[in-house]
Structures are given as structure tokens and as C-alpha cells.
XYZ file of C-alpha atoms in Angstrom:
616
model
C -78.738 9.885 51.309
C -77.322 9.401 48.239
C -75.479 6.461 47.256
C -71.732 8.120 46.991
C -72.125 9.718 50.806
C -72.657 5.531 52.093
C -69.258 4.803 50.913
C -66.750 4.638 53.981
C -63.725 6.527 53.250
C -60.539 5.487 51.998
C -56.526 6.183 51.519
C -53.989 4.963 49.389
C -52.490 2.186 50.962
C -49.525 3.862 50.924
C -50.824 7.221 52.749
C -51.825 4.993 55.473
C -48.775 2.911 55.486
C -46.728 6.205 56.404
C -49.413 7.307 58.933
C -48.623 4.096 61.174
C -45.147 5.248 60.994
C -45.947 8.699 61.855
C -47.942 7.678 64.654
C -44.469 5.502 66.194
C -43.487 8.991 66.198
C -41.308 8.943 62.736
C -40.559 12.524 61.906
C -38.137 11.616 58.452
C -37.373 8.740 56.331
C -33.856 8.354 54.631
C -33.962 7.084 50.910
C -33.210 7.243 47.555
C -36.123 7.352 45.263
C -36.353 4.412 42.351
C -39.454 3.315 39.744
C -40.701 0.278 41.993
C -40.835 2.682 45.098
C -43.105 5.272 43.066
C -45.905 4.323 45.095
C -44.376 5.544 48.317
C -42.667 8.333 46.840
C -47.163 9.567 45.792
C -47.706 9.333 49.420
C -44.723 10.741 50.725
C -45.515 13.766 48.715
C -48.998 13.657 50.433
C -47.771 13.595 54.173
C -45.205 15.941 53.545
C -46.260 18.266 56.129
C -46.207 15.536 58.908
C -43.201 13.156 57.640
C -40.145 14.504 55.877
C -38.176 12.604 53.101
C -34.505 12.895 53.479
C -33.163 12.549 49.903
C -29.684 11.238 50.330
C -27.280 10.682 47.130
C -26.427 6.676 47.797
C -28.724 4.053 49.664
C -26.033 3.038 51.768
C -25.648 6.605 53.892
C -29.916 6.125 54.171
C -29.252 2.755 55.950
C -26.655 3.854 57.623
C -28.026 7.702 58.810
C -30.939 5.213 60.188
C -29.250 3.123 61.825
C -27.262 5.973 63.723
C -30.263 7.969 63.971
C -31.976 5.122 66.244
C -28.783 4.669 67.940
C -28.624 8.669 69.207
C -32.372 8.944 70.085
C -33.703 5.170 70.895
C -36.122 5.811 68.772
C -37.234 3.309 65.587
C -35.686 5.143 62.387
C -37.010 4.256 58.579
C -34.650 4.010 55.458
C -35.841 2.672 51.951
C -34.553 1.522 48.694
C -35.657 0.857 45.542
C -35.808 -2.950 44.072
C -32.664 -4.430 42.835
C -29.753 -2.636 43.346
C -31.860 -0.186 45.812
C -31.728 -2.902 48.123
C -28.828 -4.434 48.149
C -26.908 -1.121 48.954
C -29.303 -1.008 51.599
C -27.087 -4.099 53.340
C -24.348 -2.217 55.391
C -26.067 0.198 56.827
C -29.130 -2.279 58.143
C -25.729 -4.322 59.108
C -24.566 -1.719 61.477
C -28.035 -0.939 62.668
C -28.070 -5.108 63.550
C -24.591 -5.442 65.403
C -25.217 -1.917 67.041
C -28.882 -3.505 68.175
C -30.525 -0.266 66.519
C -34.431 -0.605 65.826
C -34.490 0.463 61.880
C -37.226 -0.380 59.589
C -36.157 -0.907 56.154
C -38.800 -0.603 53.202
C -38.352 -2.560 50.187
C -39.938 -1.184 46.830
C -40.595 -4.503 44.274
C -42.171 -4.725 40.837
C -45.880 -4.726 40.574
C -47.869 -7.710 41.470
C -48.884 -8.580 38.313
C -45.070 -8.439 36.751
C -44.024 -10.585 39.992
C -42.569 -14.191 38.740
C -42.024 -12.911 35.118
C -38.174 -12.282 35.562
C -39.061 -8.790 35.243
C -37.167 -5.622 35.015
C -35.143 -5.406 38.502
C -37.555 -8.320 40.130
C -35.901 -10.392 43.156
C -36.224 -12.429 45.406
C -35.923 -10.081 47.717
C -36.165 -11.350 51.031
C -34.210 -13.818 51.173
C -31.045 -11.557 50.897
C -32.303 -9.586 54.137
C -33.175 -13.390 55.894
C -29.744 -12.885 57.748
C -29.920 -9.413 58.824
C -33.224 -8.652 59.565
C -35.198 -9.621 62.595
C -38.374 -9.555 60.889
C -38.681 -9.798 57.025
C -41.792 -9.564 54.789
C -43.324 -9.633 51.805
C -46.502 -7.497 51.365
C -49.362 -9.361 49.698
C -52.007 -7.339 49.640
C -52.288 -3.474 49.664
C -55.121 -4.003 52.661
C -52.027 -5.601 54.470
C -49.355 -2.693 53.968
C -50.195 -0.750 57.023
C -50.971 -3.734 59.000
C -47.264 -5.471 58.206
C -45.375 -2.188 58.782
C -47.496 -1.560 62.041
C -46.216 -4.966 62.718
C -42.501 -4.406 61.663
C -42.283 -1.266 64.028
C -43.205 -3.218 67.137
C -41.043 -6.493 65.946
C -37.949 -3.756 65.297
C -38.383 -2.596 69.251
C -39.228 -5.827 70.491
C -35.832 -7.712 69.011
C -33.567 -4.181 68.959
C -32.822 -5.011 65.094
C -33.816 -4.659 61.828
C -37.421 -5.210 60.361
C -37.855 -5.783 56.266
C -40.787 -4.810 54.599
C -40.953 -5.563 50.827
C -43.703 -3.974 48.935
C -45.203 -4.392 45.667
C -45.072 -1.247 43.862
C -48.497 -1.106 42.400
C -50.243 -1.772 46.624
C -49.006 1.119 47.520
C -52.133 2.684 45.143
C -54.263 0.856 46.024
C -57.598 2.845 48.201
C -57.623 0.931 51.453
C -60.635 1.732 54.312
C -59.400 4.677 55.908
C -59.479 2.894 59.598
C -56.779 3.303 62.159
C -53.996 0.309 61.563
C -51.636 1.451 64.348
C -50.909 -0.841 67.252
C -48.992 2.419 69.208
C -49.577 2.845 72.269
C -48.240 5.068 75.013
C -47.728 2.419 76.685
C -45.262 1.340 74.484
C -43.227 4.153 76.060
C -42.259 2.172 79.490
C -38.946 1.200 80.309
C -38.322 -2.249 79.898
C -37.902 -3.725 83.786
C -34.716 -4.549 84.513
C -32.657 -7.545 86.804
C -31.641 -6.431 89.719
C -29.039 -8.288 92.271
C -29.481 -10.048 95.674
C -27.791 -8.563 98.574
C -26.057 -12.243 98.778
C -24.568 -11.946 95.158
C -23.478 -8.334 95.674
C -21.412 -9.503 99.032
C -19.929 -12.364 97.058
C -18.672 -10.133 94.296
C -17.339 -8.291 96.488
C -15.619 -11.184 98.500
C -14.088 -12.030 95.614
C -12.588 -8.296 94.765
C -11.158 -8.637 98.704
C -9.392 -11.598 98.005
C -7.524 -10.242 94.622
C -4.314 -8.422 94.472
C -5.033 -6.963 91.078
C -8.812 -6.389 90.382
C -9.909 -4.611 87.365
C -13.712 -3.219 86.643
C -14.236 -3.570 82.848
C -16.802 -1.163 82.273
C -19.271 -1.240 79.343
C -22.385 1.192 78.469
C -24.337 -0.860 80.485
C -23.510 1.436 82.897
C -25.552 4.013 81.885
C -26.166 7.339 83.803
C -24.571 5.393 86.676
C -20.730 6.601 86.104
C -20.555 8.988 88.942
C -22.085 6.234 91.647
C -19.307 3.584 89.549
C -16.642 6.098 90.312
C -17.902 6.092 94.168
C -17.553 2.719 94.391
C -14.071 1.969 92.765
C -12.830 4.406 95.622
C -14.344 2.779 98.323
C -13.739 -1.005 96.857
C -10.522 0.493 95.523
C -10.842 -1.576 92.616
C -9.381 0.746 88.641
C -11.546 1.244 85.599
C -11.039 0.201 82.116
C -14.130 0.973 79.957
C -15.275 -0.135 76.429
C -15.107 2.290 73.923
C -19.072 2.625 73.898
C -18.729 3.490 77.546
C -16.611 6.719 76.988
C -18.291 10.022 78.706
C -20.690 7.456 80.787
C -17.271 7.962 83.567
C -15.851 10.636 84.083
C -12.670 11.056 82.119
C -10.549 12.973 84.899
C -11.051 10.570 87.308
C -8.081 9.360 88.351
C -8.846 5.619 88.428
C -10.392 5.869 84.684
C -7.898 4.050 83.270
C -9.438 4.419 79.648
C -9.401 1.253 76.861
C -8.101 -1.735 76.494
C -6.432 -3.570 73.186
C -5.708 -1.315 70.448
C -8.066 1.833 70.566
C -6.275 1.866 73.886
C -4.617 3.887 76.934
C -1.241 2.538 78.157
C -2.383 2.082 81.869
C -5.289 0.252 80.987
C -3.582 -2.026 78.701
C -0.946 -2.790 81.360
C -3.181 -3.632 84.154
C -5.403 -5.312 82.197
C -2.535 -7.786 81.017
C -1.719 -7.951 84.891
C -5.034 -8.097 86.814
C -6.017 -11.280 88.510
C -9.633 -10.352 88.794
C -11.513 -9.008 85.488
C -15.551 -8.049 86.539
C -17.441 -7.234 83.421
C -20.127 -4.858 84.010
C -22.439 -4.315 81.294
C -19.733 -4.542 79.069
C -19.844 -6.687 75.524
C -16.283 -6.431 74.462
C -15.773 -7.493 70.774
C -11.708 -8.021 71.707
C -12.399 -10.456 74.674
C -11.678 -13.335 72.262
C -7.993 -11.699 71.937
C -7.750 -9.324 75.629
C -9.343 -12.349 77.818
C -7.147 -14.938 76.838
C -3.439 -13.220 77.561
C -3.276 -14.631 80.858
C -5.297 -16.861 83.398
C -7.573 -14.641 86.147
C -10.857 -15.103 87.667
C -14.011 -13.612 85.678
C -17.254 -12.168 86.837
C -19.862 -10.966 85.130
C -22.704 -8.733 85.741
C -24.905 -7.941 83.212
C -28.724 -7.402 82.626
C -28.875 -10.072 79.873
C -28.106 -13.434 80.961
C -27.276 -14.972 77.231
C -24.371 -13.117 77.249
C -23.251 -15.078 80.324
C -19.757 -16.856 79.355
C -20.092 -15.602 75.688
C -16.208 -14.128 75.423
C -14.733 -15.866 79.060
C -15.964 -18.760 80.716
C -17.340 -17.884 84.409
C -16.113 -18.133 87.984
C -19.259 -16.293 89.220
C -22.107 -14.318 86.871
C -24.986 -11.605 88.401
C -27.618 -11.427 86.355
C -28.793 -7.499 87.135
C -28.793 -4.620 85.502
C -25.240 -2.836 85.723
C -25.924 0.249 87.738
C -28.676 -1.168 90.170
C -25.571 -4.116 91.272
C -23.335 -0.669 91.799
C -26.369 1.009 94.266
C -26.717 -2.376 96.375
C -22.958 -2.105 96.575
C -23.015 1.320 97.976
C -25.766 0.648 100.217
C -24.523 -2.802 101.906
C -21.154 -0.409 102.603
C -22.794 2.565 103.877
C -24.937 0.242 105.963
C -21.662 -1.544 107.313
C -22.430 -4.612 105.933
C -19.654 -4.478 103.489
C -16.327 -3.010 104.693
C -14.580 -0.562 102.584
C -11.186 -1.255 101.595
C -7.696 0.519 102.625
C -5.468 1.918 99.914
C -3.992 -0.846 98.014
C -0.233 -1.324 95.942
C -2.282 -2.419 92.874
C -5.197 0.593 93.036
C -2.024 3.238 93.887
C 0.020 1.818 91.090
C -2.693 2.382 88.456
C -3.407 5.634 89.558
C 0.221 6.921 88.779
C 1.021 5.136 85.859
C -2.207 6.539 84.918
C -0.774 9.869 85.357
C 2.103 9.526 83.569
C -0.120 8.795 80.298
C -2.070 11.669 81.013
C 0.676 13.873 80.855
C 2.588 12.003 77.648
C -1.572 12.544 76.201
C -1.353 16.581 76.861
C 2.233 17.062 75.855
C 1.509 15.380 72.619
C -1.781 17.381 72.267
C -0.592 20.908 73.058
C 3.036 20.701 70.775
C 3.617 22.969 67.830
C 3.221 20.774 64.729
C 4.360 21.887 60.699
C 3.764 19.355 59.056
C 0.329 18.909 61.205
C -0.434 15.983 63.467
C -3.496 14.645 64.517
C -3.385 15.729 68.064
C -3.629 19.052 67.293
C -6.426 18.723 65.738
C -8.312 17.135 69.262
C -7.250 20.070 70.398
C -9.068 22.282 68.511
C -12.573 20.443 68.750
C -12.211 20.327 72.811
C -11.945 23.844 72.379
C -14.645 24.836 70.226
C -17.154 21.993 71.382
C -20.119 22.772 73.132
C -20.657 21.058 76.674
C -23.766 19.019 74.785
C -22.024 18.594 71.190
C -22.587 15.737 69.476
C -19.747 13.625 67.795
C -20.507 11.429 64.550
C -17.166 9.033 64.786
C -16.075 7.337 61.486
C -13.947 4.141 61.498
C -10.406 3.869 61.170
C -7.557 5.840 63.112
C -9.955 8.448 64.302
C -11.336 6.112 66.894
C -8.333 5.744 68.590
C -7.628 9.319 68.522
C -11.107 10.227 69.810
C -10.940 8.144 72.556
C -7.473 9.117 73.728
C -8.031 12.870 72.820
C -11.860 13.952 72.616
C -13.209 15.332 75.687
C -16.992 13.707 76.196
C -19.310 13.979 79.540
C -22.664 12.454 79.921
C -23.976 15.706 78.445
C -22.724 14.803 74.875
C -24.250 12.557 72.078
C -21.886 10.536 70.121
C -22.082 7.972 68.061
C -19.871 5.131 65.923
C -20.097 1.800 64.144
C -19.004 0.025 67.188
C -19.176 -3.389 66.508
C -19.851 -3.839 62.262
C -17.270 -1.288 61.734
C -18.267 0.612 58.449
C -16.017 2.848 56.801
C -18.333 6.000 55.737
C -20.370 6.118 59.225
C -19.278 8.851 60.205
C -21.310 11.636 57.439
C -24.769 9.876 57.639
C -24.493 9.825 61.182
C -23.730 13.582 61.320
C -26.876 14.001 58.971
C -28.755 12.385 61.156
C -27.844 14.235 64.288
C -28.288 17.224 62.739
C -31.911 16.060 62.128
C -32.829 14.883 65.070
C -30.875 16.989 67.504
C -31.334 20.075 66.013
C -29.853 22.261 68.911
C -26.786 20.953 69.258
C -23.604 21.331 67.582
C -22.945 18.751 65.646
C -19.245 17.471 64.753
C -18.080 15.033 62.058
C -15.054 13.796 62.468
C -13.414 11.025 59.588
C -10.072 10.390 57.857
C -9.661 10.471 54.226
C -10.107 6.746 53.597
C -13.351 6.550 55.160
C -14.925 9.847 53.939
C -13.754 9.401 50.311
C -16.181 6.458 50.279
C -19.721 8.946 50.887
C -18.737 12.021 50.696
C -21.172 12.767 47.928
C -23.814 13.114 50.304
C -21.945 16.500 52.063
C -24.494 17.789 49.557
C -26.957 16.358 51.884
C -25.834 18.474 54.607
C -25.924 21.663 51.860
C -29.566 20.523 50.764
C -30.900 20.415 53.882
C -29.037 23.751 55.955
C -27.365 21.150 58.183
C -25.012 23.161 59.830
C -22.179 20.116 60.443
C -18.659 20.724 61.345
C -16.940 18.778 59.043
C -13.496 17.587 60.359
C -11.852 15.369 57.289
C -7.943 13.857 59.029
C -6.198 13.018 55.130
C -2.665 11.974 55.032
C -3.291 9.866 51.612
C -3.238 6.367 53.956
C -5.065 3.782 55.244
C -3.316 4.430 58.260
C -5.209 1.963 60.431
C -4.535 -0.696 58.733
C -0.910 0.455 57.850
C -0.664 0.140 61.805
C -1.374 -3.754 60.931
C 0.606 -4.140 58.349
C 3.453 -2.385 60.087
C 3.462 -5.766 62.780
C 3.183 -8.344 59.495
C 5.921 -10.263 58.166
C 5.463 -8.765 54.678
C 8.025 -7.154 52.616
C 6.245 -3.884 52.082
C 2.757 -1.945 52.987
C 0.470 -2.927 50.031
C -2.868 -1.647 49.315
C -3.240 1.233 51.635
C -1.713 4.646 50.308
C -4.480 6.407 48.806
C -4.175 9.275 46.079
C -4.562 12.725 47.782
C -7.470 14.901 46.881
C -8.035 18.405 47.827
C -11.209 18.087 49.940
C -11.739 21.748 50.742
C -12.393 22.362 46.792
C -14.488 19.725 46.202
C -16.685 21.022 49.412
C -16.894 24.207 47.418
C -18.027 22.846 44.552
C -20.867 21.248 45.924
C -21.791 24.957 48.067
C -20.243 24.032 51.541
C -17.405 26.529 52.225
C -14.401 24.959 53.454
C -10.379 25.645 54.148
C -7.421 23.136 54.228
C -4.796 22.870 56.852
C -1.140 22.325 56.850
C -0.128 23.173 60.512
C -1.033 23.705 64.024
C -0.722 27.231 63.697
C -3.396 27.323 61.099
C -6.080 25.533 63.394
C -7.654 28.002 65.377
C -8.197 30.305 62.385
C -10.252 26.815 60.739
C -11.878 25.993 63.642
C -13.103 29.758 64.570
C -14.488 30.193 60.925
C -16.255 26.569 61.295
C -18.003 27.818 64.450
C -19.061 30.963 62.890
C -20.413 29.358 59.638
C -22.281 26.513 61.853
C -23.786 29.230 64.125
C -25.216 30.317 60.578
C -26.928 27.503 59.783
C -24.491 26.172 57.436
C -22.322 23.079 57.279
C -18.190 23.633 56.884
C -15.384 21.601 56.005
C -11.897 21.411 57.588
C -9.523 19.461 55.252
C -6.567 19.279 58.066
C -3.441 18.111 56.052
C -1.998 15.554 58.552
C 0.866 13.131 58.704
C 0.649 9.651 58.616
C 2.383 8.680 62.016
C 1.363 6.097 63.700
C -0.202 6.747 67.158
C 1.843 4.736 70.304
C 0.929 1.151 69.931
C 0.175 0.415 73.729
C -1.475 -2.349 72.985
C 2.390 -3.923 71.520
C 3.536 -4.357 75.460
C 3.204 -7.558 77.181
C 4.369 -9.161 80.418
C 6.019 -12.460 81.728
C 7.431 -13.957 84.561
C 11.440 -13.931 84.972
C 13.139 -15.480 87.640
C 9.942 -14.820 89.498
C 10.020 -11.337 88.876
C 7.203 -9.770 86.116
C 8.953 -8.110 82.985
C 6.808 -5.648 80.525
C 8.353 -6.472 77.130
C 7.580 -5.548 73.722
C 5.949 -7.825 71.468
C 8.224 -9.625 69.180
C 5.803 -9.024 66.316
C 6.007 -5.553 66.582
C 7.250 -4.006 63.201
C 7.468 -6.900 61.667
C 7.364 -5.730 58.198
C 10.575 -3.461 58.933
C 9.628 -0.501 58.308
C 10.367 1.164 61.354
C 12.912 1.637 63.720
C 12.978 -1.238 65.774
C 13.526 -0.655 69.435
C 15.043 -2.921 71.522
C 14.113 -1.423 74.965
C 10.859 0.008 76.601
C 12.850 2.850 77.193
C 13.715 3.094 73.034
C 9.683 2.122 72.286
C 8.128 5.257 74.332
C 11.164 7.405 73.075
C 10.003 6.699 69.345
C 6.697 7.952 69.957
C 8.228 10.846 71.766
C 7.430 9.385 75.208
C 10.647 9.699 76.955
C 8.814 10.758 80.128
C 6.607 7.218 80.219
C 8.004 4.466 82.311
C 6.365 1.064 82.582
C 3.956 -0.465 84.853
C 6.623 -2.386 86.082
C 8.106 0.355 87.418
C 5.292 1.728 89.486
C 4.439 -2.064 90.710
C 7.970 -1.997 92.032
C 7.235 1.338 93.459
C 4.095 0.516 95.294
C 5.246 -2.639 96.355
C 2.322 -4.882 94.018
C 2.041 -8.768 94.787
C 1.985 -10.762 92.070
């Protein structure tokens, strides 16, 4: 046998770098290519068959497509960047993906070994900017090690729900490594995690202490998972209202009648009101990024349930904390009452009192949604996208007024996939996560929904959606403002708005330009037209734009009422900050507030408490 046939095999380091990635089940990697990631770029040329390179126009929608990618599908999700500046516009994206608790790996290009510590073109330090955001952050040091360290990264990325950092020397990548097997995956890897579950004892005590309230209040998170339906079963029988988090919207049913929707500002009015009232607050699998502000309005008794015990006391200190996984607490509940142990409770003031001032929102929400509008308003445009949507669509969310809108106005079940920058809050999520669930969900229609403000900032990468036939329904709300944080400003002692009118910019051309086809909007009547072509053109294979031409109105501020005792009777009042600045009309009754917001039909809580006959 000759001497070249006794050689054992071997790969480019980089090759099998990419085949420990493929074998976590990566099917794409976001990124923007750059000299120091060269080496990478060979092999991803190699495994093109089995790993596809998503070439995005700025590093940040990479990071950020990743992060929402593992966010949609569980699943770890790879971005890269190149040294340098490659990297550091890497940073908000692997942000989100760390708030968010998204598994991302993030690979680092870096100058050659042998130009390392010579203050070389683009050569930094770079690990120590990702020490803060990263859960696991390394430098390669030999190419023998690649594979092993990104192997590692994968598992470290699941393990901790966060980011992993893998810096690599460009010239490793090269490198012919012994073509062995270097990944760790396993299907056992696959297993649900196991989860807390509650006693029978601290399930009756919860619910002792929901008996002895006047005003208890479920605060719902996403903990709850696929366990919205059995939630909704026990609020009846415990007759105890809703209020979720905004990650916990479609996980309960929106038409139930105790769903009393968000609190603070991305808020409903009902849930806002008893929320400021309730003398009981249970979290369930909730982490509520407000609590700070929401929790502290008023003294009541706090419980929480949740299936990580460090977040015990984290926004409220505790009169009583379950550690147990949020639907598995609901399911012992249910079975102590159907077993008699627990007695179900009789209608209550409180529960009846939410319910109808519940309605009354309801019916403001429609009759806002189903008006004529020239010049356009937003809710019109809700309107549209419950019509057209799919019962599985998925929603990318950007940030800005568009959450409040979507979770006053979008219709989502269980069935749907959605997806925001919950907690970091990144202007310009919305696009990269349409791109990515257009990648990874395929079947479903996909919907981006963003305001001006927010899209302006990536919208370079709609070209993305053009390269790659992602057929995206581009929904793009531009009134020329800021118009969230006009909202703020609106409630600041400041002379005048500053910073936040933007210049307009006609959207549907520049779509055109790039190859998307697109239409602008003025008016409601104009919507259906938009929204019919933007099916059509999707159902091609193609993405569309709708520029819709809307006002910049300011949605009712629910989150502006507040209550206090009078002569030992409660009063809902509007906060004396309110339109501070100004600049609109200020009301000096309830009655003037709703009518502003053309609400003449709502009528405070205070009026339903009276109604029902509520203790306080």
C-alpha cells in the first residue's frame, strides 16, 4: 500500500467547523461576508448543498434575523461578522437574542494568527466587547480546535438560552484538520427539559388566598404555554380576570370574556383599571419588564408561580411563591376542584365588573377599527391584516407604536407564530425577523408589520426578501413621526416635541427600485385593493410592500387613568402629567378624556364597581 493511501483523511477546519453546525440541525447562517471571514466564506461555498448562507446587506439584521429565528423555532440559529466593524454591528441583534433568552451562535472572523498582536489591519480585541453579552465567548487557538469550540458553543448556547461567541483566526479556518466526527449532538439532546411541578398543599393555599380577596387579578405571562384554554377554565371556576404580558398574546384566547388584555402602556383599558384596583396580583409565568412601574401603584398581596425560582421576588417582594411550571399549577388546580377538594367560587362584584367594562372596550376597539378613515388611521389598517391573515400566519412585530396597535387590534390564536423584541426593544426587528420566518417557516404567510421610524433604519435588506423569493407582506405604518415617543413627550413638561418628526419618504418607490412591487395608501377605502394585490403577489412567491399613509394620532392613553380614595369612596382620575407639554386639548373630565379619543361610549371602572356593588 502505497504511502499516500496510509494518510487518514482530512477537511479544512473550516468544512468541519460548519458540519458540527449542520449536524445541531443548522439549515442557514445569516452574515455579511468580510476579508478576515474568507476562510468560512471557502467552506461555506463547499457545504452549500447542506447549509445555506443568507447574504444580508448590514450585520445588524444577521444578528438580529438570528436571534428571531431561534426565538420562532427553539432552535440554535448562527449569524457572523467580519473583524472590526463586522462585529461590533453584530451587538444589537446578539442583544435582543440575550434579553429574549434566544440560543444564537455568533462567529467572529479575526486577522490571521501570525498578524495577531501587530496592531494589524482591523485586529481587536475582540472578545472582550462580547464579555457582557455572550454566555460563552472564545477565542480559537488552533484550527484542530475550531470544530471542537463551536461544538462546544452550540451546547453552551442551549444550555444558558443566550448567546455563544466564537472568534476565529482567519487563516485556521484553512487549515486540513483529521476528518473525525467533532459533534457532541445527540438525540438526546432533543428532551424536554423537566419541569417543577406544585404540591397539592401549595395549590390549596393559592387558592385560599384568591378566596379571601375582593379583587384578584391573574397576570399571565408565556409561561403559560399551550395551557390557555385549561387557564381560561380555571378563571371561570376560581372566578378570578386575566391580564396577560404582551409575550402571552394568542397563548388565551382573545374573545374570552375575562381576557382582560395588557397592562401599562401597550395596554387595554379594563386591564389597566383592575390592575390599579386589584388586591391580589398572582404572576404566572409572567416576567413583566413594567413591574418596577405597574407593581408599585398601590399596596396588594403578590404570588408567584413560576418554573424558575431566581425570578422569585425579582420585580415585587413575596407574600407566597410556587415554584412549578405555570400550566402543570393550573391542572392540579382543576383537579383538586373537580375532585371536591377545592370549592369553586360563586359569581363575584369584582369578576362581573371586569367582564363588562371589558365589554365596553371591546366595542370602543371595533368601532374604532371598522370607521371610514381619509386621511387613513392605523386601525384600519388591523383591519385589513385580520382579514387577509391566514389562521397559522406569522407576524414579525417591529418596535414602536405598532406594538400597541397589534396587541389591541391583531387577531392571534395558538395557531400563529409571532415574534418581537420584547424586552431589548430594537427598532428595525421587525424585517430580519420576517426574513427569517420566511426561511424557516416556509408555509406560512408571513406578515411584516413596522412604522416608518423603525423600518427606515434596515430597510435595505427588503432586497433580502427580493434575493431570496421571500414572499413577505410588507406592512410599512409612516406618518413622518416618532410617534411612540411623541406619546412621551406629549406627558413632559417641555415646551415643544423635539427630535421626533421624521422627513417623509415614498416607500412604495423605493420598494420598486430594489424589484419588490409595492402601492401606497392614503385612505381606508384604498385598503382592500392593497391588501388583495399583497395576497396575490405573496401567493406568487414574491414579497410586497404596503406604504399605508397614516396619521399621527395618538392611540387612547389608558394607561394615563389612576385611582384614589375620596371620602372613602374610590375615584378614577386622570393623571396630572398627562399632556404636559400642551399640546393637546386638555380634558378635565373622564368623560372629556374618552370623548377626545372618540370614546364617548366608554365609562370608567368606577362606574361598573358601583354597578356590581365591588368592596373595596
Amino acid at each position: 500500500m502505497s504511502t499516500e493511501q496510509n494518510k487518514p483523511a482530512t477537511v479544512p477546519a473550516s468544512v468541519a467547523m460548519l458540519r458540527v453546525l449542520e449536524s445541531w440541525g443548522v439549515k442557514h447562517i445569516y452574515g455579511y461576508p468580510g476579508g478576515s471571514f474568507n476562510s468560512t466564506m471557502a467552506a461555506l461555498d463547499a457545504e452549500k448543498d447542506r447549509i445555506q448562507f443568507i447574504h444580508v446587506r448590514h450585520e445588524q439584521v444577521g444578528a438580529l434575523a438570528a436571534s428571531a429565528d431561534a426565538k420562532l423555532t427553539g432552535h440554535v440559529q448562527v449569524c457572523f461578522g467580519s473583524a472590526g466593524p463586522g462585529a461590533t454591528n453584530l451587538l444589537t441583534g446578539l442583544y435582543d437574542a440575550r434579553e429574549d433568552h434566544a440560543p444564537v451562535v455568533a462567529l467572529i472572523g479575526q486577522v490571521p494568527s501570525t498578524n495577531m498582536n501587530y496592531d494589524y489591519f482591523q485586529e481587536f480585541a475582540e472578545n472582550p466587547m462580547f464579555e457582557d453579552v455572550a454566555v460563552y465567548d472564545r477565542t480559537v487557538m488552533t484550527p484542530e480546535s475550531l470544530p471542537y469550540v463551536v461544538d462546544k458553543a452550540v451546547r453552551e448556547a442551549y444550555k444558558h438560552k443566550g448567546v455563544a461567541v466564537v472568534v476565529i483566526p482567519n487563516n485556521f479556518g484553512y487549515a486540513q484538520i483529521p476528518d473525525t466526527p467533532y459533534s457532541s449532538s445527540s438525540p438526546t439532546d432533543r428532551k424536554p427539559a423537566p419541569l417543577p411541578h406544585a404540591t397539592d398543599e401549595e395549590v390549596r393555599e393559592v387558592v385560599r388566598l384568591i378566596k379571601e380577596a375582593k379583587r384578584p387579578v391573574i397576570h399571565v405571562g408565556r409561561g403559560i404555554g399551550a395551557g390557555g384554554e385549561k387557564l381560561v377554565e380555571l378563571s371561570k371556576k376560581l372566578q378570578v380576570p386575566l391580564v396577560l404580558t404582551g409575550l402571552a398574546k394568542g397563548l388565551v384566547p382573545d374573545e374570552y370574556e375575562a381576557n382582560l388584555g395588557y397592562a401599562n402602556r401597550a395596554a387595554c383599558k379594563a386591564a389597566d383599571e383592575a390592575f390599579a384596583t386589584a388586591d391580589l396580583v398572582i404572576a404566572l409565568g409572567s416576567n413583566f419588564p413594567f413591574a418596577n412601574l405597574v407593581y408599585r401603584t398601590h399596596e396588594f398581596k403578590f404570588v408567584q408561580i413560576d418554573a424558575d425560582a431566581g425570578r422569585f421576588g425579582s420585580h415585587h417582594f413575596l407574600d407566597y411563591g410556587v415554584w412549578s411550571d405555570a400550566t402543570s399549577f393550573v391542572e392540579s388546580a382543576l383537579r383538586l376542584i373537580e375532585t371536591g377538594e377545592v370549592e369553586e367560587t360563586e359569581s363575584t362584584p369584582f369578576f362581573r365588573a371586569c367582564v363588562a367594562a371589558n365589554q365596553n372596550w371591546r366595542e370602543y376597539l371595533q368601532k374604532m377599527m371598522n370607521r371610514e378613515s381619509d386621511p387613513l388611521e392605523f386601525e384600519a389598517v388591523y383591519k385589513q391584516i385580520n382579514r387577509v391573515a391566514e389562521e397559522d400566519a406569522l407576524f414579525s412585530i417591529d418596535v414602536g407604536d405598532n406594538i400597541i396597535n397589534s396587541f389591541r387590534y391583531l387577531n392571534l390564536t395558538p395557531k400563529n407564530k409571532w415574534t418581537i423584541s420584547a424586552l431589548f426593544a430594537s427598532m428595525g426587528y421587525g424585517l430580519p425577523g420576517a426574513i427569517a420566518g420566511a426561511l424557516s417557516f416556509p408555509e406560512r404567510q408571513i406578515f411584516h408589520i413596522a412604522g416608518d421610524g423603525a423600518y427606515s433604519m434596515v430597510m435595505q435588506d427588503l432586497i433580502t426578501e427580493k434575493k431570496y423569493g421571500l414572499p413577505v407582506i410588507n406592512v410599512i405604518t409612516s406618518n413622518a413621526s416618532l410617534n411612540f415617543i411623541k406619546s412621551e413627550q406629549d406627558d413632559i413638561a417641555m415646551p415643544q416635541h423635539s427630535g421626533i418628526f421624521l422627513e417623509d419618504q415614498d416607500f412604495a418607490m423605493i420598494a420598486q427600485g430594489m424589484g419588490v412591487e409595492a402601492v401606497t395608501v392614503r385612505s381606508s377605502a384604498e385598503l382592500p385593493a392593497a391588501f388583495d394585490k399583497a395576497v396575490e403577489v405573496t401567493k406568487a412567491g414574491r414579497p410586497f410592500l404596503i406604504d399605508a399613509k397614516i396619521t399621527d394620532k395618538r392611540g387612547l392613553p389608558v394607561e394615563e387613568l389612576e385611582f384614589h380614595m375620596e371620602d372613602g369612596k374610590l375615584v378614577e382620575t386622570i393623571n396630572a402629567n398627562y399632556n404636559a407639554n400642551g399640546t393637546l386639548h386638555h380634558p378635565e373630565t373622564l368623560e372629556e378624556f374618552f370623548a377626545s379619543y372618540d370614546g364617548e361610549e366608554l365609562l370608567p371602572m368606577t362606574h361598573y364597581f358601583e354597578l356590581e356593588g365591588v368592596e373595596i
